[in-house]
Amino acid sequence: LSIARLPRLEQMFTINPKIVVAQAIEGAQAGKHLIIPGLMARLLFHITRMLPAGMLKKATERKFRSMKGLLLKPVVNPAIS
């Protein structure tokens, strides 16, 4: 999935994987139990904790329905099936 295909707002929440790994390692070494890389992701985390569960569920369902064409299809392992 190309970041360029995402809406502008979602591009703001997208973080380079190298930065995520660096922050995760740094946080783990500091003994942190919760590591949320990126300012926008941290803000979203704290804002969603204040929202009523029903409102958050509706917003999440609506977002996943709108992303239906962008999501990758799951890979089925024939050895397990």
Short mmCIF file of C-alpha atoms in Angstrom, two decimals:
data_model
loop_
_atom_site.label_atom_id
_atom_site.label_comp_id
_atom_site.label_asym_id
_atom_site.label_seq_id
_atom_site.Cartn_x
_atom_site.Cartn_y
_atom_site.Cartn_z
CA LEU A 1 0.00 0.00 0.00
CA SER A 2 1.53 3.27 -1.07
CA ILE A 3 1.42 6.16 1.39
CA ALA A 4 0.68 8.49 -1.53
CA ARG A 5 -2.69 6.72 -2.03
CA LEU A 6 -3.80 7.56 1.51
CA PRO A 7 -5.88 10.65 2.25
CA ARG A 8 -3.87 13.66 3.47
CA LEU A 9 -4.93 13.30 7.12
CA GLU A 10 -3.87 9.66 7.20
CA GLN A 11 -0.52 10.53 5.65
CA MET A 12 0.10 12.73 8.71
CA PHE A 13 -0.23 9.66 10.95
CA THR A 14 2.09 7.51 8.85
CA ILE A 15 5.58 7.12 10.30
CA ASN A 16 8.76 5.79 8.71
CA PRO A 17 9.31 2.21 9.99
CA LYS A 18 12.96 3.00 10.82
CA ILE A 19 11.82 5.75 13.18
CA VAL A 20 9.28 3.41 14.78
CA VAL A 21 11.95 0.76 15.39
CA ALA A 22 14.42 3.30 16.80
CA GLN A 23 11.81 4.72 19.19
CA ALA A 24 10.66 1.23 20.21
CA ILE A 25 14.20 0.13 21.04
CA GLU A 26 14.90 3.36 22.91
CA GLY A 27 11.67 3.03 24.90
CA ALA A 28 12.26 -0.63 25.70
CA GLN A 29 15.78 0.12 26.92
CA ALA A 30 14.34 2.86 29.14
CA GLY A 31 11.94 0.28 30.62
CA LYS A 32 8.77 1.81 29.19
CA HIS A 33 5.74 -0.46 29.01
CA LEU A 34 3.84 1.66 26.49
CA ILE A 35 5.63 3.09 23.47
CA ILE A 36 3.68 5.20 20.98
CA PRO A 37 5.96 6.60 18.28
CA GLY A 38 5.06 9.93 16.72
CA LEU A 39 3.35 13.01 18.09
CA MET A 40 0.14 12.53 16.07
CA ALA A 41 -0.19 8.91 17.19
CA ARG A 42 0.29 9.91 20.85
CA LEU A 43 -2.33 12.64 20.52
CA LEU A 44 -4.78 10.25 18.89
CA PHE A 45 -4.16 7.64 21.60
CA HIS A 46 -4.99 10.08 24.40
CA ILE A 47 -7.97 11.63 22.60
CA THR A 48 -9.56 8.24 21.88
CA ARG A 49 -9.25 7.26 25.54
CA MET A 50 -11.62 10.13 26.38
CA LEU A 51 -14.27 9.20 23.79
CA PRO A 52 -17.28 7.05 24.68
CA ALA A 53 -16.80 3.44 23.53
CA GLY A 54 -19.88 3.51 21.26
CA MET A 55 -18.67 6.61 19.42
CA LEU A 56 -15.21 5.14 18.93
CA LYS A 57 -16.67 1.85 17.66
CA LYS A 58 -18.85 3.64 15.10
CA ALA A 59 -15.97 5.76 13.83
CA THR A 60 -13.70 2.71 13.55
CA GLU A 61 -16.31 0.67 11.67
CA ARG A 62 -16.97 3.56 9.28
CA LYS A 63 -13.23 3.97 8.61
CA PHE A 64 -12.67 0.27 7.90
CA ARG A 65 -15.67 0.17 5.56
CA SER A 66 -14.27 3.12 3.59
CA MET A 67 -10.87 1.38 3.33
CA LYS A 68 -12.32 -1.83 1.93
CA GLY A 69 -10.67 -1.40 -1.48
CA LEU A 70 -7.30 -0.49 0.03
CA LEU A 71 -6.91 -3.42 2.42
CA LEU A 72 -4.79 -6.35 1.39
CA LYS A 73 -6.44 -9.73 1.10
CA PRO A 74 -5.33 -12.23 3.74
CA VAL A 75 -2.86 -14.87 2.64
CA VAL A 76 -4.15 -18.39 3.14
CA ASN A 77 -1.55 -21.03 3.88
CA PRO A 78 -2.72 -24.23 2.15
CA ALA A 79 -0.60 -26.33 4.53
CA ILE A 80 -2.71 -25.15 7.46
CA SER A 81 -6.12 -25.29 5.78
#
